[in-house]
Coordinates of C-alpha atoms in Angstrom, one line a residue:
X1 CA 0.0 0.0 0.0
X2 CA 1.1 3.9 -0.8
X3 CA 2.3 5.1 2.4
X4 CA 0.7 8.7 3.7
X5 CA 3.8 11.0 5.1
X6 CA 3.0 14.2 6.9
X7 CA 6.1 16.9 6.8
X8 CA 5.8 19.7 8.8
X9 CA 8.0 22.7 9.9
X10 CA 7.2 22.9 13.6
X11 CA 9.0 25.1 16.7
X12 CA 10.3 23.6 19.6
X13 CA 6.9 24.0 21.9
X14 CA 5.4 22.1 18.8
X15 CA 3.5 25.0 16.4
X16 CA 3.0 24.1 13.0
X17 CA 1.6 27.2 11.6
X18 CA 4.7 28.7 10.5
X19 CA 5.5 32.6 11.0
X20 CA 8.3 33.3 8.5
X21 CA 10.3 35.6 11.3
X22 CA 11.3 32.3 12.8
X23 CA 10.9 29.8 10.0
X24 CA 13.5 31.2 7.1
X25 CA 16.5 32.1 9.6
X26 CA 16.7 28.3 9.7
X27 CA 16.2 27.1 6.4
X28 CA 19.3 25.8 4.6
X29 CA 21.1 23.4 2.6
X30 CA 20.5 20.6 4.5
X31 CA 16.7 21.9 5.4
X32 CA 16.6 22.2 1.8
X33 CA 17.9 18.5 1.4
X34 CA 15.3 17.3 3.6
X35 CA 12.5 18.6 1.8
X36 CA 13.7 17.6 -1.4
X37 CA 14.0 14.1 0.4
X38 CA 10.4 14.3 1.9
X39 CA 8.9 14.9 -1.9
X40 CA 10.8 12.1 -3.5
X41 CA 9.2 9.7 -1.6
X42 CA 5.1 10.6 -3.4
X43 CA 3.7 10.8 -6.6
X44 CA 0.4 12.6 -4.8
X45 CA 0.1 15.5 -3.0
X46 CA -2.8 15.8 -0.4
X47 CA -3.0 19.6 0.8
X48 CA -5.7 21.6 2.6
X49 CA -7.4 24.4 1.2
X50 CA -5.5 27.3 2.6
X51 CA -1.9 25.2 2.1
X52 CA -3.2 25.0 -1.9
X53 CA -4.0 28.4 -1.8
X54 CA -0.3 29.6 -0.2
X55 CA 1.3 27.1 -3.0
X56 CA -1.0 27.5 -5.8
X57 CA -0.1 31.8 -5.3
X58 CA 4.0 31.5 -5.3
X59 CA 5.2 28.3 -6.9
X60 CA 3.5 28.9 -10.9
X61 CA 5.0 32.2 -10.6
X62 CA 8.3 30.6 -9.3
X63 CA 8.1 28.1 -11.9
X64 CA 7.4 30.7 -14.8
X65 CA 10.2 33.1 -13.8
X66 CA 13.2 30.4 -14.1
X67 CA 14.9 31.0 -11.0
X68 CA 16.9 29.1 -9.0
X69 CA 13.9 26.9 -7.4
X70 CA 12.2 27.1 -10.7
X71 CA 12.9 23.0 -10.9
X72 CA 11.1 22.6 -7.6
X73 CA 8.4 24.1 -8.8
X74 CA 8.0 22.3 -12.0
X75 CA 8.4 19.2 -9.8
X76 CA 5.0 20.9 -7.5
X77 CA 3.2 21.9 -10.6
X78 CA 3.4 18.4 -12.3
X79 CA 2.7 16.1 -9.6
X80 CA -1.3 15.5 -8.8
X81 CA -2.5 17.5 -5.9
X82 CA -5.5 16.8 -4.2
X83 CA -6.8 19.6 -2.2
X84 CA -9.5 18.8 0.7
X85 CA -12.1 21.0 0.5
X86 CA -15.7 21.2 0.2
X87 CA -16.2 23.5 -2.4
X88 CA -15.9 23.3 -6.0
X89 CA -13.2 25.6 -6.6
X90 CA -11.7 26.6 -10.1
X91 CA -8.3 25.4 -9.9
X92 CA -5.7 27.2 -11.8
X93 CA -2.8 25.0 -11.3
X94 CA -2.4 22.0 -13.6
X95 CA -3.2 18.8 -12.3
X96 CA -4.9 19.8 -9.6
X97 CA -8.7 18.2 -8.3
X98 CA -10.9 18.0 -5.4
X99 CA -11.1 15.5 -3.2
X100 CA -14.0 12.9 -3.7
X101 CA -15.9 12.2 -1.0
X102 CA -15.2 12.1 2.8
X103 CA -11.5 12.3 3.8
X104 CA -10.4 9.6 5.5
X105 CA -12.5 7.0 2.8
X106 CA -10.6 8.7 0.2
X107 CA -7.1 8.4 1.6
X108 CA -7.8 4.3 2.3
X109 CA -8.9 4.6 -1.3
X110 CA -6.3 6.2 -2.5
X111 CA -3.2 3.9 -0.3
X112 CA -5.0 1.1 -1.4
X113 CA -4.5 2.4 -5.4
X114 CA -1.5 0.2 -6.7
X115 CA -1.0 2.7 -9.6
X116 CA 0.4 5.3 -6.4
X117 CA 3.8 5.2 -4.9
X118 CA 3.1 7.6 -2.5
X119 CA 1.3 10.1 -0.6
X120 CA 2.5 13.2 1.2
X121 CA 0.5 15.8 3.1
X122 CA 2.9 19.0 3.4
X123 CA 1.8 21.8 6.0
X124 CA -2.2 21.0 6.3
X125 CA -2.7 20.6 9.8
X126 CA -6.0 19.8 9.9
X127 CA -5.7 17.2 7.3
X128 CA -3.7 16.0 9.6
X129 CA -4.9 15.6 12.8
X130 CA -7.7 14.0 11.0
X131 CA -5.9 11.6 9.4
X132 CA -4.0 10.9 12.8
X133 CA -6.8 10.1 14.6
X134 CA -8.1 7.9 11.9
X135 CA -4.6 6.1 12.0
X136 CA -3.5 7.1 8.6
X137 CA -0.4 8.6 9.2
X138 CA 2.6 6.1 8.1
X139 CA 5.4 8.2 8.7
X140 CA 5.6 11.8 10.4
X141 CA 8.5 14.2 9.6
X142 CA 9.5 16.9 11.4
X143 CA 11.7 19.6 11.1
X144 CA 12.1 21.2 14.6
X145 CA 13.3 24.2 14.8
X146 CA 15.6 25.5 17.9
X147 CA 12.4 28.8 18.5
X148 CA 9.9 28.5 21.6
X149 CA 7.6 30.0 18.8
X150 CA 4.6 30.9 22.5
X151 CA 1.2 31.4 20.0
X152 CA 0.4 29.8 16.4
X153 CA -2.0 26.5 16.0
X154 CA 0.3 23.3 17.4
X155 CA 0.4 19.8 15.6
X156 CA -1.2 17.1 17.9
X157 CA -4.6 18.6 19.1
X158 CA -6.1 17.9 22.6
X159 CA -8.0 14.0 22.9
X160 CA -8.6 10.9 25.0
X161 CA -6.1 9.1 23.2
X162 CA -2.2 9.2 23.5
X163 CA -0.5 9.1 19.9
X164 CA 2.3 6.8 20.4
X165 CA 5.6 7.2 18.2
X166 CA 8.7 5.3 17.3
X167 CA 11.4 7.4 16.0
X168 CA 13.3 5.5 12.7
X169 CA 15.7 8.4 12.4
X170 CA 17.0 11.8 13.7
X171 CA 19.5 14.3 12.0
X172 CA 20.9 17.8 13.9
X173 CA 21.5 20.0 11.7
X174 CA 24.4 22.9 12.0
X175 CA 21.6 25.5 12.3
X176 CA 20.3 23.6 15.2
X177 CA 17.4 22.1 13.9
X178 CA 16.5 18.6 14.5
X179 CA 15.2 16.4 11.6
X180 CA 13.0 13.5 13.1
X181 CA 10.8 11.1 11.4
X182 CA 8.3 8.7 13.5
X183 CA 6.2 6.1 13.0
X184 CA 3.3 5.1 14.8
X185 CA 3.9 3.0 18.0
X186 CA 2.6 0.4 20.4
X187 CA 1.6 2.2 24.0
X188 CA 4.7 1.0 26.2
X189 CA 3.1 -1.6 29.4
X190 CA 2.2 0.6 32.4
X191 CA 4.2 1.3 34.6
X192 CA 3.4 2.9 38.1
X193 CA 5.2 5.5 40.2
X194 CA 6.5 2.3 42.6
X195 CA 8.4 0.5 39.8
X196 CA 9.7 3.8 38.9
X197 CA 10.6 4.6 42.5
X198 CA 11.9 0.5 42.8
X199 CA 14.0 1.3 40.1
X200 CA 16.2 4.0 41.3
X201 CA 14.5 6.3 38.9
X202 CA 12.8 8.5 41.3
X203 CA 14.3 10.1 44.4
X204 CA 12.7 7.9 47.4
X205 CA 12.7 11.3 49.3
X206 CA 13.6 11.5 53.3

């Protein structure tokens, strides 16, 4: 099955809505790498309405204009994007489409689809919050930046139920930022605070 990777720039006290003043004073070469890595591994992207809007305004232009990332963006502009939304909007960008039907029915549809390699979900956090919770998240990759970033929308939002990771790799990068992907994880067994304490763990006080 197509594997669903979120990628997501994120601050250290975990917001995802990024404000440029502390986003671009980290980007680099090797942030640059990263990405570049992180899109390799799809051949669909599945992006929220205002993330379409934010790419679908910069990267045609980018693309037209010839500059430096103009490859990048002929790479954005000639892979299928599939924007969640529930309008029927005109889209402007080539290859480009609505989603059909309800969310997490069309990403099982669309995993399940041998003809797709991949399936990442840049930015978008509600998409993906939704499609954590329905446990269609494969792989998460973060790019954590070294910024307490204090207000902005965060990743994980608040629930009964503990998302669980395993990390499959980590990368610090000169800048300070940490590169981790996860994957989802069994719940460790319980423990209590007197194995802890048993343990040596815990200072057993006076």
């Amino acid at each position: 099955m197509a594997k669903v990777v979120s990628t997501l720039f994120i601050s250290a006290d975990g917001v995802a809505e990024i404000d440029p003043a502390w986003h671009f004073v980290y980007f680099d070469e090797n942030m640059g790498r990263a990405v570049t890595e992180d899109y390799e591994t799809a051949d669909v992207l599945l992006i929220g309405r205002e993330t379409y809007g934010s790419f679908a305004g910069a990267w045609p232009e980018r693309e037209a204009a010839g500059g430096e990332d103009a490859s990048f963006a002929k790479q954005l502009g000639d892979i299928r994007k599939i924007v969640v939304t529930r309008q029927s909007p005109e889209f402007t960008w080539r290859n480009s489409e609505a989603i059909t039907g309800e969310l997490t029915e069309a990403v099982t549809a669309l995993k399940a689809d041998p003809a797709i390699k991949g399936i990442l979900v840049p930015g978008s956090i509600s998409v993906v919050q939704q499609l954590l919770a329905a446990g269609l998240v494969d792989e998460l990759r973060l790019l954590v930046h070294p910024v307490a970033a204090r207000k902005g929308r965060k990743l994980f939002d608040e629930g009964d139920r503990a998302y669980h990771l395993t990390v499959t790799a980590t990368e610090v990068f000169p800048t300070g930022v940490i590169r981790v992907i996860y994957v989802p994880g069994e719940a460790p067994a319980a423990v209590g605070y007197d194995e802890v304490r048993d343990a040596g763990d815990v200072p057993k006080g006076d």
